[in-house]
PDB file of C-alpha atoms in Angstrom:
ATOM      1  CA  MET A 166      28.358  -5.160 -49.234  1.00  0.00           C
ATOM      2  CA  ILE A 167      26.860  -1.733 -48.493  1.00  0.00           C
ATOM      3  CA  LYS A 168      23.592  -3.401 -47.484  1.00  0.00           C
ATOM      4  CA  ILE A 169      25.452  -5.572 -44.957  1.00  0.00           C
ATOM      5  CA  ILE A 170      27.221  -2.522 -43.461  1.00  0.00           C
ATOM      6  CA  LEU A 171      23.969  -0.531 -43.248  1.00  0.00           C
ATOM      7  CA  LEU A 172      22.160  -3.498 -41.693  1.00  0.00           C
ATOM      8  CA  SER A 173      24.976  -3.918 -39.136  1.00  0.00           C
ATOM      9  CA  LEU A 174      24.836  -0.221 -38.206  1.00  0.00           C
ATOM     10  CA  PHE A 175      21.070  -0.411 -37.848  1.00  0.00           C
ATOM     11  CA  LEU A 176      21.331  -3.434 -35.526  1.00  0.00           C
ATOM     12  CA  ILE A 177      24.021  -1.740 -33.416  1.00  0.00           C
ATOM     13  CA  ILE A 178      21.869   1.393 -33.009  1.00  0.00           C
ATOM     14  CA  CYS A 179      18.814  -0.716 -32.070  1.00  0.00           C
ATOM     15  CA  ASN A 180      20.878  -2.598 -29.473  1.00  0.00           C
ATOM     16  CA  ILE A 181      22.146   0.660 -27.906  1.00  0.00           C
ATOM     17  CA  ASN A 182      18.580   2.027 -27.685  1.00  0.00           C
ATOM     18  CA  ALA A 183      17.363  -1.205 -26.087  1.00  0.00           C
ATOM     19  CA  GLU A 184      20.125  -1.046 -23.438  1.00  0.00           C
ATOM     20  CA  GLU A 185      19.256   2.592 -22.632  1.00  0.00           C
ATOM     21  CA  GLN A 186      15.567   1.644 -22.309  1.00  0.00           C
ATOM     22  CA  THR A 187      16.449  -1.188 -19.893  1.00  0.00           C
ATOM     23  CA  VAL A 188      18.418   1.211 -17.663  1.00  0.00           C
ATOM     24  CA  GLU A 189      15.490   3.675 -17.670  1.00  0.00           C
ATOM     25  CA  ASN A 190      13.065   0.872 -16.705  1.00  0.00           C
ATOM     26  CA  GLN A 191      15.308  -0.235 -13.823  1.00  0.00           C
ATOM     27  CA  ASN A 192      15.420   3.336 -12.465  1.00  0.00           C
ATOM     28  CA  PHE A 193      11.632   3.609 -12.766  1.00  0.00           C
ATOM     29  CA  SER A 194      11.150   0.364 -10.814  1.00  0.00           C
ATOM     30  CA  GLU A 195      13.428   1.576  -8.041  1.00  0.00           C
ATOM     31  CA  GLU A 196      11.354   4.760  -7.714  1.00  0.00           C
ATOM     32  CA  ILE A 197       8.106   2.789  -7.441  1.00  0.00           C
ATOM     33  CA  PHE A 198       9.436   0.489  -4.722  1.00  0.00           C
ATOM     34  CA  GLU A 199      11.000   3.177  -2.535  1.00  0.00           C
ATOM     35  CA  GLN A 200      11.303   1.903   1.030  1.00  0.00           C
ATOM     36  CA  ILE A 201       8.894   3.425   3.545  1.00  0.00           C
ATOM     37  CA  GLU A 202       8.270   2.641   7.184  1.00  0.00           C
ATOM     38  CA  PRO A 203       4.914   0.814   7.541  1.00  0.00           C
ATOM     39  CA  ASN A 204       2.334   2.908   9.376  1.00  0.00           C
ATOM     40  CA  ALA A 205      -1.331   3.056  10.262  1.00  0.00           C
ATOM     41  CA  ASP A 206      -3.409   6.204  10.690  1.00  0.00           C
ATOM     42  CA  CYS A 207      -7.099   7.033  11.156  1.00  0.00           C
ATOM     43  CA  LEU A 208      -9.155  10.106  10.395  1.00  0.00           C
ATOM     44  CA  ILE A 209     -12.541  10.914  11.954  1.00  0.00           C
ATOM     45  CA  LEU A 210     -14.941  12.808   9.686  1.00  0.00           C
ATOM     46  CA  GLU A 211     -17.824  13.705  11.998  1.00  0.00           C
ATOM     47  CA  ASP A 212     -19.750  15.624   9.317  1.00  0.00           C
ATOM     48  CA  GLU A 213     -19.742  12.461   7.170  1.00  0.00           C
ATOM     49  CA  ASN A 214     -20.339  10.054  10.094  1.00  0.00           C
ATOM     50  CA  SER A 215     -17.161   8.167   9.080  1.00  0.00           C
ATOM     51  CA  ILE A 216     -13.919   6.817  10.452  1.00  0.00           C
ATOM     52  CA  ILE A 217     -11.370   6.198   7.696  1.00  0.00           C
ATOM     53  CA  CYS A 218      -8.228   4.219   8.474  1.00  0.00           C
ATOM     54  CA  LYS A 219      -5.254   3.777   6.180  1.00  0.00           C
ATOM     55  CA  PHE A 220      -2.256   1.446   6.258  1.00  0.00           C
ATOM     56  CA  GLU A 221       0.851   2.237   4.180  1.00  0.00           C
ATOM     57  CA  VAL A 222       3.701  -0.138   3.419  1.00  0.00           C
ATOM     58  CA  THR A 223       6.527  -0.423   0.889  1.00  0.00           C
ATOM     59  CA  ARG A 224       5.245  -1.442  -2.530  1.00  0.00           C
ATOM     60  CA  THR A 225       6.216  -4.897  -3.748  1.00  0.00           C
ATOM     61  CA  SER A 226       5.974  -6.861  -6.974  1.00  0.00           C
ATOM     62  CA  TYR A 227       3.710  -9.434  -5.277  1.00  0.00           C
ATOM     63  CA  ASP A 228       0.388  -9.388  -3.394  1.00  0.00           C
ATOM     64  CA  LYS A 229       0.549  -9.008   0.398  1.00  0.00           C
ATOM     65  CA  GLN A 230      -2.097 -10.570   2.622  1.00  0.00           C
ATOM     66  CA  ILE A 231      -2.856  -8.652   5.817  1.00  0.00           C
ATOM     67  CA  LYS A 232      -5.383  -8.820   8.629  1.00  0.00           C
ATOM     68  CA  ILE A 233      -7.162  -5.718   9.916  1.00  0.00           C
ATOM     69  CA  GLU A 234      -8.591  -5.526  13.411  1.00  0.00           C
ATOM     70  CA  TRP A 235     -10.829  -2.847  14.946  1.00  0.00           C
ATOM     71  CA  ILE A 236     -10.599  -3.106  18.747  1.00  0.00           C
ATOM     72  CA  SER A 237     -13.191  -1.289  20.855  1.00  0.00           C
ATOM     73  CA  PRO A 238     -12.416   0.731  24.007  1.00  0.00           C
ATOM     74  CA  SER A 239     -13.611  -2.221  26.102  1.00  0.00           C
ATOM     75  CA  GLY A 240     -10.991  -4.439  24.403  1.00  0.00           C
ATOM     76  CA  GLU A 241     -13.418  -6.436  22.268  1.00  0.00           C
ATOM     77  CA  LEU A 242     -12.606  -7.282  18.670  1.00  0.00           C
ATOM     78  CA  SER A 243     -15.287  -5.296  16.847  1.00  0.00           C
ATOM     79  CA  ARG A 244     -14.257  -6.316  13.331  1.00  0.00           C
ATOM     80  CA  GLU A 245     -11.611  -8.482  11.721  1.00  0.00           C
ATOM     81  CA  ARG A 246     -10.945  -8.551   7.966  1.00  0.00           C
ATOM     82  CA  ASP A 247      -8.449 -10.288   5.742  1.00  0.00           C
ATOM     83  CA  MET A 248      -7.369  -7.985   2.941  1.00  0.00           C
ATOM     84  CA  ILE A 249      -4.862  -8.059   0.102  1.00  0.00           C
ATOM     85  CA  ILE A 250      -2.562  -5.220  -0.861  1.00  0.00           C
ATOM     86  CA  PRO A 251      -2.186  -5.849  -4.609  1.00  0.00           C
ATOM     87  CA  ALA A 252       1.247  -6.025  -6.232  1.00  0.00           C
ATOM     88  CA  GLY A 253       2.521  -2.544  -7.020  1.00  0.00           C
ATOM     89  CA  HIS A 254       0.254  -0.906  -4.428  1.00  0.00           C
ATOM     90  CA  GLY A 255       1.372   0.540  -1.106  1.00  0.00           C
ATOM     91  CA  SER A 256      -1.780   1.158   0.903  1.00  0.00           C
ATOM     92  CA  ILE A 257      -5.230  -0.044   1.888  1.00  0.00           C
ATOM     93  CA  TYR A 258      -8.177   1.756   3.448  1.00  0.00           C
ATOM     94  CA  ASP A 259     -10.996   0.573   5.664  1.00  0.00           C
ATOM     95  CA  TYR A 260     -13.845   2.609   7.092  1.00  0.00           C
ATOM     96  CA  ARG A 261     -16.660   2.402   9.634  1.00  0.00           C
ATOM     97  CA  TYR A 262     -19.573   4.626  10.543  1.00  0.00           C
ATOM     98  CA  ILE A 263     -19.360   6.591  13.793  1.00  0.00           C
ATOM     99  CA  ASN A 264     -23.020   6.224  14.832  1.00  0.00           C
ATOM    100  CA  GLY A 265     -23.577   3.285  17.141  1.00  0.00           C
ATOM    101  CA  ARG A 266     -19.898   2.922  18.099  1.00  0.00           C
ATOM    102  CA  GLU A 267     -18.748   2.713  21.694  1.00  0.00           C
ATOM    103  CA  LEU A 268     -17.221   5.979  22.948  1.00  0.00           C
ATOM    104  CA  GLY A 269     -13.574   6.054  24.027  1.00  0.00           C
ATOM    105  CA  PHE A 270     -10.219   5.054  22.552  1.00  0.00           C
ATOM    106  CA  TRP A 271     -10.351   2.614  19.639  1.00  0.00           C
ATOM    107  CA  THR A 272      -7.404   0.713  18.162  1.00  0.00           C
ATOM    108  CA  PHE A 273      -6.929   0.083  14.437  1.00  0.00           C
ATOM    109  CA  LYS A 274      -4.436  -2.775  14.076  1.00  0.00           C
ATOM    110  CA  VAL A 275      -2.842  -4.363  11.000  1.00  0.00           C
ATOM    111  CA  VAL A 276      -1.145  -7.764  11.197  1.00  0.00           C
ATOM    112  CA  LEU A 277       1.229  -8.745   8.374  1.00  0.00           C
ATOM    113  CA  GLU A 278       1.873 -12.291   7.138  1.00  0.00           C
ATOM    114  CA  ASP A 279       5.188 -12.407   9.006  1.00  0.00           C
ATOM    115  CA  GLY A 280       3.417 -11.646  12.316  1.00  0.00           C
ATOM    116  CA  LYS A 281       4.553  -8.028  12.615  1.00  0.00           C
ATOM    117  CA  ASN A 282       1.787  -5.649  13.553  1.00  0.00           C
ATOM    118  CA  TYR A 283       1.186  -1.930  13.365  1.00  0.00           C
ATOM    119  CA  SER A 284      -1.537   0.017  15.098  1.00  0.00           C
ATOM    120  CA  THR A 285      -2.913   3.451  15.848  1.00  0.00           C
ATOM    121  CA  GLN A 286      -5.514   4.766  18.251  1.00  0.00           C
ATOM    122  CA  PHE A 287      -8.274   7.313  17.874  1.00  0.00           C
ATOM    123  CA  GLU A 288     -10.919   8.618  20.254  1.00  0.00           C
ATOM    124  CA  LEU A 289     -14.668   8.792  19.729  1.00  0.00           C
ATOM    125  CA  LYS A 290     -16.259  11.381  22.017  1.00  0.00           C
TER     126      LYS A 290
END
């Protein structure tokens, strides 16, 4: 009889701990997937001959397919890439070398699967 009572108490305590752990995991997931406004931004590193562009978006539990476009000052599509933002991630980076690029205002554009697009401009002098 004592064994049954002790076993019951043990199972009740284990169940309470499991419920507390589930609540903690739910709070952790909500922190990871905090909503942010999608945005694109580029940085020119002349001393490294590089242009680094970043796109940030809200993290999701599934992969997101996006298209990246680099549009030259003359309006030509200089590069187009399909990329995947892996599940749980919230950003991607792409880079190009400065040397050999047309001078003027460039556009870095990201097109999402739903057709929405985000872009930023930078100037090469």
